[in-house]
Amino acid sequence: MYLTKEEERIYDGEHGWANQICMRILVRLGELFNATKLIPVSSAHVAGVSYKTLGDAPAEFLRALANANGKAKVKTTLNPQSFDQEYLSRKLPKDIREKQSNIIEQFRKMGLTTSLTCTPYYLERPKPGSHLAWAESSAVVYANSVLNAWTNREGGPSALAAAIIGKTADYGMHRTENRQPNVLVDVRNLLQNEAEFGALGIYLGKILEDKIPTIQGPNNVSETKLKQLGAALATTGMVNMFYYNTQLEREETEKISVEAKDLKRTVESLSTTEDVKVDLIFIGCPHCSLNEIKQIAWLMDGKKVRSGTRFWVCTSRYVKEKSEKYVKRIKNSGGHVLTDMCTIVSWTEILGIKTIMTNSAKTAYYAPTLNKAETVFAPLKQCLKTALEG
Ligand code: F3S
């Protein structure tokens, strides 16, 4: 791999240990994937923030990097942690809260923005054609597919290394030849709500391997539906990008037909119980946009959440601030709009939550293992019907 004189100096440790180790991570990755050089990135997004999934050893590594003066050179956002500051944190043991706060503190010292959201693109939309180093698979697919920004699916450490060096290795999704669609999926008469878009992602993720699909589906589809599709594609597969309703240039491309029964079976497989008595109804995986909050507020207006049911909407602090009047309406109905956290990597077991209903295929897929919970998977409107009295 070709390195400039300056990059070589960093590699040899002339700019300190933190920069050296980050440069070595990037070069190692680049060599593994036959990159010939490093390229600048305009932003990084680091995942692996929740103490629940991270544990103690990686937290020590972060402390060492921060103490060695590791500093982000580009704007870098952070994925959610394991609780929010107002509602959940009060219910958790002190020890967990401290360890989580300590992790965030190390990131802060390194100059990362403590955005704590998996939808950093609502805070600042990357420019089309810009190169990024993002971890968080749902955001990676969204960036590549909906925003036409270019990023590989980074791991937590490689995204952090890219943040500190300000560059990434030039391979994979950073190269035009690797962004060509190579399979056509026709689902024109199949998809209606966001849950079905998510279910399609779960189904296709399993069969596409790392191919790039062009999906021919209904017209005028919202970005929310594409967000659900992308998050689910990345959940079960290595897909980093899809095209939606674009024409394929080559006739001979492989075609995959998805039938109504495939989709129905996938939707059904994402519920592990038919129990209508759910402990938690959760919307916001990936974190909600302003439009989604508005829609939820509108659908809840004047009604009350049933007693004994928790209703959580997860979003970023940024979106919550922008949607204050809708947040108020959700609160008045008995719901909670939570920021900074991801339910999947939160401590739902400690709260006694045994059944989770959600419109997110990604959550429905992971919750049985990560939250040890039964799941009920349904579109937003049905989730709200279950949540609300009357
Ligand atoms: Fe975001 Fe957590 Fe879902 S990080 S995409 S809310 S699993």
mmCIF file of C-alpha atoms and ligand atoms in Angstrom:
data_model
loop_
_atom_site.group_PDB
_atom_site.id
_atom_site.type_symbol
_atom_site.label_atom_id
_atom_site.label_comp_id
_atom_site.label_asym_id
_atom_site.label_seq_id
_atom_site.Cartn_x
_atom_site.Cartn_y
_atom_site.Cartn_z
ATOM 1 C CA MET A 1 0.000 0.000 0.000
ATOM 2 C CA TYR A 2 1.361 3.434 -0.910
ATOM 3 C CA LEU A 3 1.736 5.835 2.022
ATOM 4 C CA THR A 4 2.699 9.506 1.769
ATOM 5 C CA LYS A 5 5.751 10.683 3.721
ATOM 6 C CA GLU A 6 3.456 12.102 6.415
ATOM 7 C CA GLU A 7 1.448 8.865 6.662
ATOM 8 C CA GLU A 8 4.710 6.929 6.968
ATOM 9 C CA ARG A 9 5.807 9.136 9.839
ATOM 10 C CA ILE A 10 2.521 8.468 11.634
ATOM 11 C CA TYR A 11 2.925 4.743 10.931
ATOM 12 C CA ASP A 12 6.414 4.816 12.463
ATOM 13 C CA GLY A 13 5.163 6.465 15.631
ATOM 14 C CA GLU A 14 6.504 9.995 15.168
ATOM 15 C CA HIS A 15 3.064 11.421 16.032
ATOM 16 C CA GLY A 16 2.602 9.327 19.170
ATOM 17 C CA TRP A 17 1.180 5.948 20.047
ATOM 18 C CA ALA A 18 -2.532 6.761 19.505
ATOM 19 C CA ASN A 19 -1.978 7.939 15.938
ATOM 20 C CA GLN A 20 0.415 5.080 15.251
ATOM 21 C CA ILE A 21 -1.994 2.348 16.350
ATOM 22 C CA CYS A 22 -4.842 3.935 14.372
ATOM 23 C CA MET A 23 -2.691 4.191 11.250
ATOM 24 C CA ARG A 24 -1.662 0.563 11.682
ATOM 25 C CA ILE A 25 -5.313 -0.554 11.925
ATOM 26 C CA LEU A 26 -6.109 1.278 8.664
ATOM 27 C CA VAL A 27 -3.062 -0.034 6.795
ATOM 28 C CA ARG A 28 -3.692 -3.603 7.978
ATOM 29 C CA LEU A 29 -7.295 -3.412 6.760
ATOM 30 C CA GLY A 30 -6.222 -1.832 3.495
ATOM 31 C CA GLU A 31 -3.690 -4.605 2.858
ATOM 32 C CA LEU A 32 -6.295 -7.241 3.644
ATOM 33 C CA PHE A 33 -8.614 -5.808 0.978
ATOM 34 C CA ASN A 34 -5.929 -4.856 -1.569
ATOM 35 C CA ALA A 35 -6.295 -1.094 -1.188
ATOM 36 C CA THR A 36 -3.468 0.878 -2.797
ATOM 37 C CA LYS A 37 -3.831 4.066 -0.768
ATOM 38 C CA LEU A 38 -5.653 5.961 1.957
ATOM 39 C CA ILE A 39 -8.306 8.540 1.102
ATOM 40 C CA PRO A 40 -9.684 11.410 3.230
ATOM 41 C CA VAL A 41 -13.115 10.997 4.811
ATOM 42 C CA SER A 42 -15.519 13.815 5.547
ATOM 43 C CA SER A 43 -16.982 12.166 8.644
ATOM 44 C CA ALA A 44 -16.808 9.058 10.806
ATOM 45 C CA HIS A 45 -19.479 7.347 12.876
ATOM 46 C CA VAL A 46 -18.374 5.056 15.686
ATOM 47 C CA ALA A 47 -20.445 2.101 16.963
ATOM 48 C CA GLY A 48 -19.717 -0.121 19.949
ATOM 49 C CA VAL A 49 -20.709 2.465 22.532
ATOM 50 C CA SER A 50 -23.026 0.533 24.840
ATOM 51 C CA TYR A 51 -21.313 -0.836 27.935
ATOM 52 C CA LYS A 52 -23.664 -3.823 27.749
ATOM 53 C CA THR A 53 -22.121 -5.070 24.496
ATOM 54 C CA LEU A 54 -18.678 -3.522 24.827
ATOM 55 C CA GLY A 55 -17.639 -4.800 28.265
ATOM 56 C CA ASP A 56 -14.549 -3.810 30.233
ATOM 57 C CA ALA A 57 -11.525 -4.653 28.044
ATOM 58 C CA PRO A 58 -12.440 -2.432 25.041
ATOM 59 C CA ALA A 59 -13.309 0.331 27.509
ATOM 60 C CA GLU A 60 -9.690 0.131 28.758
ATOM 61 C CA PHE A 61 -8.421 0.427 25.179
ATOM 62 C CA LEU A 62 -10.496 3.586 24.720
ATOM 63 C CA ARG A 63 -9.029 5.035 27.905
ATOM 64 C CA ALA A 64 -5.497 4.270 26.691
ATOM 65 C CA LEU A 65 -6.184 5.968 23.341
ATOM 66 C CA ALA A 66 -7.681 9.029 25.012
ATOM 67 C CA ASN A 67 -4.784 9.266 27.508
ATOM 68 C CA ALA A 68 -2.318 9.021 24.634
ATOM 69 C CA ASN A 69 -3.925 12.113 23.157
ATOM 70 C CA GLY A 70 -5.903 10.411 20.380
ATOM 71 C CA LYS A 71 -7.996 13.192 18.781
ATOM 72 C CA ALA A 72 -10.566 12.963 15.986
ATOM 73 C CA LYS A 73 -9.536 14.920 12.884
ATOM 74 C CA VAL A 74 -12.954 14.835 11.243
ATOM 75 C CA LYS A 75 -16.487 15.257 12.528
ATOM 76 C CA THR A 76 -17.295 11.986 14.299
ATOM 77 C CA THR A 77 -20.636 10.945 15.726
ATOM 78 C CA LEU A 78 -21.413 8.134 18.175
ATOM 79 C CA ASN A 79 -23.950 5.316 18.162
ATOM 80 C CA PRO A 80 -26.458 4.993 21.046
ATOM 81 C CA GLN A 81 -25.509 3.826 24.522
ATOM 82 C CA SER A 82 -27.451 1.520 26.844
ATOM 83 C CA PHE A 83 -29.824 3.952 28.571
ATOM 84 C CA ASP A 84 -31.235 7.468 28.355
ATOM 85 C CA GLN A 85 -30.485 10.115 30.970
ATOM 86 C CA GLU A 86 -33.994 10.770 32.268
ATOM 87 C CA TYR A 87 -36.105 7.655 32.348
ATOM 88 C CA LEU A 88 -34.027 4.470 32.295
ATOM 89 C CA SER A 89 -30.839 5.617 33.998
ATOM 90 C CA ARG A 90 -32.709 6.101 37.282
ATOM 91 C CA LYS A 91 -33.777 2.473 37.266
ATOM 92 C CA LEU A 92 -30.304 1.013 36.726
ATOM 93 C CA PRO A 93 -27.562 0.128 39.237
ATOM 94 C CA LYS A 94 -24.959 2.826 39.904
ATOM 95 C CA ASP A 95 -22.147 0.598 38.720
ATOM 96 C CA ILE A 96 -23.652 0.218 35.207
ATOM 97 C CA ARG A 97 -24.309 3.955 34.939
ATOM 98 C CA GLU A 98 -20.758 4.799 35.939
ATOM 99 C CA LYS A 99 -19.144 2.367 33.530
ATOM 100 C CA GLN A 100 -21.289 3.637 30.667
ATOM 101 C CA SER A 101 -20.550 7.274 31.498
ATOM 102 C CA ASN A 102 -16.868 6.493 31.634
ATOM 103 C CA ILE A 103 -16.919 5.112 28.082
ATOM 104 C CA ILE A 104 -18.665 8.258 26.837
ATOM 105 C CA GLU A 105 -16.119 10.387 28.680
ATOM 106 C CA GLN A 106 -13.227 8.733 26.812
ATOM 107 C CA PHE A 107 -14.927 9.402 23.475
ATOM 108 C CA ARG A 108 -15.557 12.989 24.500
ATOM 109 C CA LYS A 109 -11.877 13.452 25.399
ATOM 110 C CA MET A 110 -10.995 12.278 21.901
ATOM 111 C CA GLY A 111 -13.188 14.994 20.428
ATOM 112 C CA LEU A 112 -16.093 12.831 19.246
ATOM 113 C CA THR A 113 -19.567 14.364 19.217
ATOM 114 C CA THR A 114 -21.656 12.589 21.825
ATOM 115 C CA SER A 115 -24.642 12.412 19.492
ATOM 116 C CA LEU A 116 -25.534 8.888 20.701
ATOM 117 C CA THR A 117 -27.740 8.070 17.736
ATOM 118 C CA CYS A 118 -27.772 5.500 14.945
ATOM 119 C CA THR A 119 -29.267 8.038 12.514
ATOM 120 C CA PRO A 120 -26.438 10.608 12.316
ATOM 121 C CA TYR A 121 -27.742 11.583 8.865
ATOM 122 C CA TYR A 122 -30.657 13.450 10.515
ATOM 123 C CA LEU A 123 -28.128 15.665 12.331
ATOM 124 C CA GLU A 124 -26.168 16.402 9.193
ATOM 125 C CA ARG A 125 -26.829 14.858 5.811
ATOM 126 C CA PRO A 126 -23.557 13.835 4.150
ATOM 127 C CA LYS A 127 -23.020 15.235 0.670
ATOM 128 C CA PRO A 128 -23.636 12.887 -2.275
ATOM 129 C CA GLY A 129 -20.343 11.371 -3.415
ATOM 130 C CA SER A 130 -18.547 12.137 -0.131
ATOM 131 C CA HIS A 131 -16.410 9.408 1.441
ATOM 132 C CA LEU A 132 -17.265 8.398 5.012
ATOM 133 C CA ALA A 133 -16.041 5.888 7.574
ATOM 134 C CA TRP A 134 -19.218 4.791 9.278
ATOM 135 C CA ALA A 135 -19.861 1.844 11.509
ATOM 136 C CA GLU A 136 -23.509 0.931 12.370
ATOM 137 C CA SER A 137 -24.731 -1.193 9.516
ATOM 138 C CA SER A 138 -28.178 0.446 9.202
ATOM 139 C CA ALA A 139 -26.572 3.877 8.767
ATOM 140 C CA VAL A 140 -24.059 2.455 6.274
ATOM 141 C CA VAL A 141 -26.791 1.073 4.016
ATOM 142 C CA TYR A 142 -28.793 4.293 4.323
ATOM 143 C CA ALA A 143 -25.758 6.447 3.478
ATOM 144 C CA ASN A 144 -24.804 4.384 0.439
ATOM 145 C CA SER A 145 -28.332 3.788 -0.885
ATOM 146 C CA VAL A 146 -30.491 6.779 0.026
ATOM 147 C CA LEU A 147 -27.880 9.539 0.317
ATOM 148 C CA ASN A 148 -25.337 8.302 -2.249
ATOM 149 C CA ALA A 149 -22.499 8.890 0.207
ATOM 150 C CA TRP A 150 -19.756 6.278 0.062
ATOM 151 C CA THR A 151 -18.807 4.137 3.029
ATOM 152 C CA ASN A 152 -17.739 0.625 3.889
ATOM 153 C CA ARG A 153 -19.317 -1.118 6.837
ATOM 154 C CA GLU A 154 -16.668 -0.229 9.392
ATOM 155 C CA GLY A 155 -16.235 -1.941 12.724
ATOM 156 C CA GLY A 156 -16.079 0.188 15.892
ATOM 157 C CA PRO A 157 -12.228 0.188 16.013
ATOM 158 C CA SER A 158 -11.705 0.923 12.308
ATOM 159 C CA ALA A 159 -14.240 3.786 12.361
ATOM 160 C CA LEU A 160 -12.430 5.250 15.376
ATOM 161 C CA ALA A 161 -9.060 4.800 13.671
ATOM 162 C CA ALA A 162 -10.420 6.588 10.580
ATOM 163 C CA ALA A 163 -11.754 9.387 12.802
ATOM 164 C CA ILE A 164 -8.336 9.898 14.415
ATOM 165 C CA ILE A 165 -6.366 9.736 11.169
ATOM 166 C CA GLY A 166 -9.063 11.481 9.083
ATOM 167 C CA LYS A 167 -8.686 8.866 6.357
ATOM 168 C CA THR A 168 -9.742 5.362 5.384
ATOM 169 C CA ALA A 169 -8.352 2.698 3.078
ATOM 170 C CA ASP A 170 -9.578 2.986 -0.496
ATOM 171 C CA TYR A 171 -11.383 -0.320 -1.125
ATOM 172 C CA GLY A 172 -14.878 -1.817 -1.303
ATOM 173 C CA MET A 173 -17.693 0.718 -1.394
ATOM 174 C CA HIS A 174 -15.240 3.581 -1.963
ATOM 175 C CA ARG A 175 -14.627 2.344 -5.492
ATOM 176 C CA THR A 176 -17.055 2.911 -8.384
ATOM 177 C CA GLU A 177 -16.614 -0.600 -9.772
ATOM 178 C CA ASN A 178 -17.872 -2.096 -6.486
ATOM 179 C CA ARG A 179 -21.056 -0.047 -6.446
ATOM 180 C CA GLN A 180 -22.704 -1.581 -9.482
ATOM 181 C CA PRO A 181 -26.001 -3.440 -9.009
ATOM 182 C CA ASN A 182 -25.778 -7.121 -9.903
ATOM 183 C CA VAL A 183 -29.175 -8.586 -9.080
ATOM 184 C CA LEU A 184 -32.719 -7.490 -9.854
ATOM 185 C CA VAL A 185 -35.462 -8.016 -7.274
ATOM 186 C CA ASP A 186 -39.053 -7.472 -8.374
ATOM 187 C CA VAL A 187 -41.496 -6.732 -5.558
ATOM 188 C CA ARG A 188 -43.778 -4.267 -7.323
ATOM 189 C CA ASN A 189 -47.044 -5.737 -6.066
ATOM 190 C CA LEU A 190 -45.932 -6.769 -2.635
ATOM 191 C CA LEU A 191 -45.024 -4.036 -0.222
ATOM 192 C CA GLN A 192 -47.342 -1.786 1.743
ATOM 193 C CA ASN A 193 -46.226 -0.717 5.190
ATOM 194 C CA GLU A 194 -42.791 -0.145 6.771
ATOM 195 C CA ALA A 195 -42.893 -3.528 8.539
ATOM 196 C CA GLU A 196 -43.140 -5.298 5.176
ATOM 197 C CA PHE A 197 -40.167 -3.308 3.866
ATOM 198 C CA GLY A 198 -38.253 -4.511 6.936
ATOM 199 C CA ALA A 199 -39.367 -8.105 6.420
ATOM 200 C CA LEU A 200 -38.218 -7.929 2.793
ATOM 201 C CA GLY A 201 -34.794 -6.818 4.048
ATOM 202 C CA ILE A 202 -34.595 -9.778 6.450
ATOM 203 C CA TYR A 203 -35.565 -12.184 3.639
ATOM 204 C CA LEU A 204 -33.184 -10.740 1.033
ATOM 205 C CA GLY A 205 -30.278 -10.314 3.447
ATOM 206 C CA LYS A 206 -30.190 -14.073 3.895
ATOM 207 C CA ILE A 207 -30.003 -14.873 0.174
ATOM 208 C CA LEU A 208 -28.098 -11.970 -1.378
ATOM 209 C CA GLU A 209 -24.714 -12.505 0.337
ATOM 210 C CA ASP A 210 -22.799 -9.325 -0.543
ATOM 211 C CA LYS A 211 -24.546 -8.650 -3.872
ATOM 212 C CA ILE A 212 -26.008 -5.232 -4.624
ATOM 213 C CA PRO A 213 -29.700 -5.444 -5.536
ATOM 214 C CA THR A 214 -31.801 -3.165 -7.644
ATOM 215 C CA ILE A 215 -35.207 -3.428 -6.064
ATOM 216 C CA GLN A 216 -38.205 -2.730 -8.278
ATOM 217 C CA GLY A 217 -40.959 -1.816 -5.837
ATOM 218 C CA PRO A 218 -43.892 0.574 -5.393
ATOM 219 C CA ASN A 219 -43.343 4.219 -6.363
ATOM 220 C CA ASN A 220 -43.204 7.226 -4.044
ATOM 221 C CA VAL A 221 -41.824 5.295 -1.136
ATOM 222 C CA SER A 222 -40.888 7.270 2.005
ATOM 223 C CA GLU A 223 -37.328 7.402 3.318
ATOM 224 C CA THR A 224 -38.658 5.758 6.493
ATOM 225 C CA LYS A 225 -39.593 2.631 4.552
ATOM 226 C CA LEU A 226 -36.195 2.579 2.820
ATOM 227 C CA LYS A 227 -34.562 3.004 6.230
ATOM 228 C CA GLN A 228 -36.378 -0.089 7.508
ATOM 229 C CA LEU A 229 -35.460 -2.032 4.377
ATOM 230 C CA GLY A 230 -31.771 -1.122 4.640
ATOM 231 C CA ALA A 231 -31.499 -1.794 8.392
ATOM 232 C CA ALA A 232 -33.001 -5.249 7.912
ATOM 233 C CA LEU A 233 -30.874 -6.083 4.846
ATOM 234 C CA ALA A 234 -27.777 -5.438 6.945
ATOM 235 C CA THR A 235 -29.165 -7.467 9.845
ATOM 236 C CA THR A 236 -29.180 -10.828 8.102
ATOM 237 C CA GLY A 237 -26.578 -10.251 5.388
ATOM 238 C CA MET A 238 -23.487 -8.436 4.211
ATOM 239 C CA VAL A 239 -25.395 -6.144 1.833
ATOM 240 C CA ASN A 240 -24.032 -2.591 2.145
ATOM 241 C CA MET A 241 -26.115 -0.947 -0.531
ATOM 242 C CA PHE A 242 -29.240 -1.248 -2.634
ATOM 243 C CA TYR A 243 -30.774 0.681 -5.500
ATOM 244 C CA TYR A 244 -34.485 1.359 -5.490
ATOM 245 C CA ASN A 245 -36.474 1.716 -8.712
ATOM 246 C CA THR A 246 -33.473 2.437 -10.914
ATOM 247 C CA GLN A 247 -33.006 0.850 -14.293
ATOM 248 C CA LEU A 248 -30.421 -1.886 -14.739
ATOM 249 C CA GLU A 249 -28.065 -1.348 -17.614
ATOM 250 C CA ARG A 250 -27.214 -4.974 -18.280
ATOM 251 C CA GLU A 251 -29.966 -7.322 -19.460
ATOM 252 C CA GLU A 252 -28.269 -10.522 -18.329
ATOM 253 C CA THR A 253 -28.345 -9.625 -14.632
ATOM 254 C CA GLU A 254 -29.545 -12.309 -12.227
ATOM 255 C CA LYS A 255 -33.197 -11.943 -11.204
ATOM 256 C CA ILE A 256 -34.774 -12.896 -7.914
ATOM 257 C CA SER A 257 -38.492 -13.117 -7.511
ATOM 258 C CA VAL A 258 -39.982 -12.693 -4.095
ATOM 259 C CA GLU A 259 -43.493 -14.035 -3.706
ATOM 260 C CA ALA A 260 -46.231 -12.984 -1.318
ATOM 261 C CA LYS A 261 -45.865 -16.243 0.588
ATOM 262 C CA ASP A 262 -42.114 -15.596 1.173
ATOM 263 C CA LEU A 263 -42.868 -12.211 2.634
ATOM 264 C CA LYS A 264 -45.769 -13.505 4.741
ATOM 265 C CA ARG A 265 -43.594 -16.283 6.147
ATOM 266 C CA THR A 266 -40.840 -13.790 7.007
ATOM 267 C CA VAL A 267 -43.286 -11.433 8.709
ATOM 268 C CA GLU A 268 -44.642 -14.350 10.753
ATOM 269 C CA SER A 269 -41.162 -15.593 11.679
ATOM 270 C CA LEU A 270 -40.358 -12.232 13.263
ATOM 271 C CA SER A 271 -43.042 -12.745 15.925
ATOM 272 C CA THR A 272 -42.232 -15.383 18.511
ATOM 273 C CA THR A 273 -45.559 -15.116 20.323
ATOM 274 C CA GLU A 274 -49.164 -14.241 19.590
ATOM 275 C CA ASP A 275 -49.612 -12.924 23.099
ATOM 276 C CA VAL A 276 -51.315 -9.551 22.914
ATOM 277 C CA LYS A 277 -50.291 -8.686 26.458
ATOM 278 C CA VAL A 278 -46.974 -6.994 25.722
ATOM 279 C CA ASP A 279 -44.704 -5.315 28.299
ATOM 280 C CA LEU A 280 -43.103 -2.874 25.903
ATOM 281 C CA ILE A 281 -44.135 -1.340 22.611
ATOM 282 C CA PHE A 282 -41.063 0.088 20.995
ATOM 283 C CA ILE A 283 -40.733 2.319 17.927
ATOM 284 C CA GLY A 284 -37.422 3.816 16.837
ATOM 285 C CA CYS A 285 -35.033 1.226 15.490
ATOM 286 C CA PRO A 286 -33.298 2.881 13.673
ATOM 287 C CA HIS A 287 -33.908 6.114 15.595
ATOM 288 C CA CYS A 288 -37.008 8.041 14.521
ATOM 289 C CA SER A 289 -36.992 11.048 12.216
ATOM 290 C CA LEU A 290 -39.012 14.182 12.865
ATOM 291 C CA ASN A 291 -41.652 12.935 10.437
ATOM 292 C CA GLU A 292 -42.044 9.655 12.276
ATOM 293 C CA ILE A 293 -42.424 11.458 15.633
ATOM 294 C CA LYS A 294 -45.025 13.722 14.068
ATOM 295 C CA GLN A 295 -46.941 10.728 12.723
ATOM 296 C CA ILE A 296 -46.843 8.922 16.080
ATOM 297 C CA ALA A 297 -48.043 12.053 17.914
ATOM 298 C CA TRP A 298 -50.845 12.473 15.442
ATOM 299 C CA LEU A 299 -51.969 8.850 15.752
ATOM 300 C CA MET A 300 -51.842 8.991 19.574
ATOM 301 C CA ASP A 301 -53.542 12.339 19.934
ATOM 302 C CA GLY A 302 -55.957 12.481 22.845
ATOM 303 C CA LYS A 303 -55.687 8.755 23.591
ATOM 304 C CA LYS A 304 -53.932 7.072 26.525
ATOM 305 C CA VAL A 305 -51.415 4.236 26.706
ATOM 306 C CA ARG A 306 -52.973 1.223 28.462
ATOM 307 C CA SER A 307 -51.918 0.769 32.060
ATOM 308 C CA GLY A 308 -49.289 -1.935 32.480
ATOM 309 C CA THR A 309 -47.841 -1.270 28.990
ATOM 310 C CA ARG A 310 -44.740 0.796 28.336
ATOM 311 C CA PHE A 311 -44.571 2.778 25.087
ATOM 312 C CA TRP A 312 -41.100 3.930 24.028
ATOM 313 C CA VAL A 313 -40.110 6.016 21.045
ATOM 314 C CA CYS A 314 -36.338 6.248 20.523
ATOM 315 C CA THR A 315 -34.696 9.110 18.680
ATOM 316 C CA SER A 316 -31.717 11.445 18.867
ATOM 317 C CA ARG A 317 -31.532 14.456 21.175
ATOM 318 C CA TYR A 318 -31.347 16.608 18.041
ATOM 319 C CA VAL A 319 -34.625 15.312 16.564
ATOM 320 C CA LYS A 320 -36.329 15.418 19.975
ATOM 321 C CA GLU A 321 -35.477 19.101 20.340
ATOM 322 C CA LYS A 322 -36.785 19.816 16.855
ATOM 323 C CA SER A 323 -40.084 18.069 17.525
ATOM 324 C CA GLU A 324 -40.897 19.451 20.961
ATOM 325 C CA LYS A 325 -44.648 19.956 20.466
ATOM 326 C CA TYR A 326 -45.126 16.400 19.149
ATOM 327 C CA VAL A 327 -43.017 14.980 21.977
ATOM 328 C CA LYS A 328 -45.327 16.745 24.419
ATOM 329 C CA ARG A 329 -48.359 15.107 22.833
ATOM 330 C CA ILE A 330 -46.769 11.662 23.043
ATOM 331 C CA LYS A 331 -45.906 12.298 26.715
ATOM 332 C CA ASN A 332 -49.442 13.486 27.457
ATOM 333 C CA SER A 333 -50.691 10.190 26.099
ATOM 334 C CA GLY A 334 -48.396 8.286 28.469
ATOM 335 C CA GLY A 335 -45.556 7.441 26.055
ATOM 336 C CA HIS A 336 -41.836 8.085 26.573
ATOM 337 C CA VAL A 337 -39.607 9.684 23.960
ATOM 338 C CA LEU A 338 -36.139 8.443 24.847
ATOM 339 C CA THR A 339 -32.843 9.686 23.489
ATOM 340 C CA ASP A 340 -29.226 8.476 23.472
ATOM 341 C CA MET A 341 -30.149 4.807 23.751
ATOM 342 C CA CYS A 342 -30.825 1.699 21.741
ATOM 343 C CA THR A 343 -33.399 -0.681 23.199
ATOM 344 C CA ILE A 344 -31.595 -3.722 21.821
ATOM 345 C CA VAL A 345 -28.426 -2.892 23.759
ATOM 346 C CA SER A 346 -30.272 -1.551 26.817
ATOM 347 C CA TRP A 347 -31.094 -3.396 30.037
ATOM 348 C CA THR A 348 -34.687 -4.416 29.340
ATOM 349 C CA GLU A 349 -34.313 -7.663 31.348
ATOM 350 C CA ILE A 350 -33.498 -5.663 34.504
ATOM 351 C CA LEU A 351 -36.783 -3.794 33.972
ATOM 352 C CA GLY A 352 -38.725 -7.060 33.788
ATOM 353 C CA ILE A 353 -39.613 -6.668 30.097
ATOM 354 C CA LYS A 354 -40.423 -10.085 28.684
ATOM 355 C CA THR A 355 -42.424 -9.267 25.536
ATOM 356 C CA ILE A 356 -41.569 -6.526 23.047
ATOM 357 C CA MET A 357 -43.841 -5.385 20.232
ATOM 358 C CA THR A 358 -42.164 -3.399 17.473
ATOM 359 C CA ASN A 359 -42.458 -2.240 13.868
ATOM 360 C CA SER A 360 -38.714 -2.749 13.365
ATOM 361 C CA ALA A 361 -37.658 -5.984 11.694
ATOM 362 C CA LYS A 362 -34.134 -5.486 13.042
ATOM 363 C CA THR A 363 -35.351 -5.293 16.640
ATOM 364 C CA ALA A 364 -37.729 -8.224 16.145
ATOM 365 C CA TYR A 365 -34.815 -10.263 14.783
ATOM 366 C CA TYR A 366 -32.386 -9.479 17.619
ATOM 367 C CA ALA A 367 -34.630 -9.098 20.694
ATOM 368 C CA PRO A 368 -35.115 -12.844 21.366
ATOM 369 C CA THR A 369 -31.339 -13.237 21.780
ATOM 370 C CA LEU A 370 -30.110 -9.856 22.976
ATOM 371 C CA ASN A 371 -33.057 -8.938 25.218
ATOM 372 C CA LYS A 372 -34.200 -12.485 25.975
ATOM 373 C CA ALA A 373 -37.704 -11.309 25.074
ATOM 374 C CA GLU A 374 -40.605 -12.665 23.089
ATOM 375 C CA THR A 375 -41.438 -10.479 20.098
ATOM 376 C CA VAL A 376 -44.554 -9.313 18.299
ATOM 377 C CA PHE A 377 -43.758 -7.756 14.918
ATOM 378 C CA ALA A 378 -46.354 -5.448 13.333
ATOM 379 C CA PRO A 379 -46.640 -2.120 11.477
ATOM 380 C CA LEU A 380 -46.768 1.146 13.412
ATOM 381 C CA LYS A 381 -50.548 1.500 13.231
ATOM 382 C CA GLN A 382 -51.053 -1.937 14.757
ATOM 383 C CA CYS A 383 -48.449 -1.260 17.447
ATOM 384 C CA LEU A 384 -50.364 1.874 18.396
ATOM 385 C CA LYS A 385 -53.668 0.050 18.392
ATOM 386 C CA THR A 386 -52.205 -2.393 20.904
ATOM 387 C CA ALA A 387 -50.630 0.382 22.972
ATOM 388 C CA LEU A 388 -53.685 2.600 23.291
ATOM 389 C CA GLU A 389 -56.914 2.229 25.202
ATOM 390 C CA GLY A 390 -60.234 2.216 23.457
HETATM 391 FE FE1 F3S B 1 -30.208 1.802 16.114
HETATM 392 FE FE2 F3S B 1 -30.114 0.026 17.998
HETATM 393 FE FE3 F3S B 1 -31.676 -0.338 15.988
HETATM 394 S S1 F3S B 1 -28.414 1.146 17.197
HETATM 395 S S2 F3S B 1 -30.564 0.545 14.322
HETATM 396 S S3 F3S B 1 -31.871 1.301 17.497
HETATM 397 S S4 F3S B 1 -30.515 -1.928 16.997
#
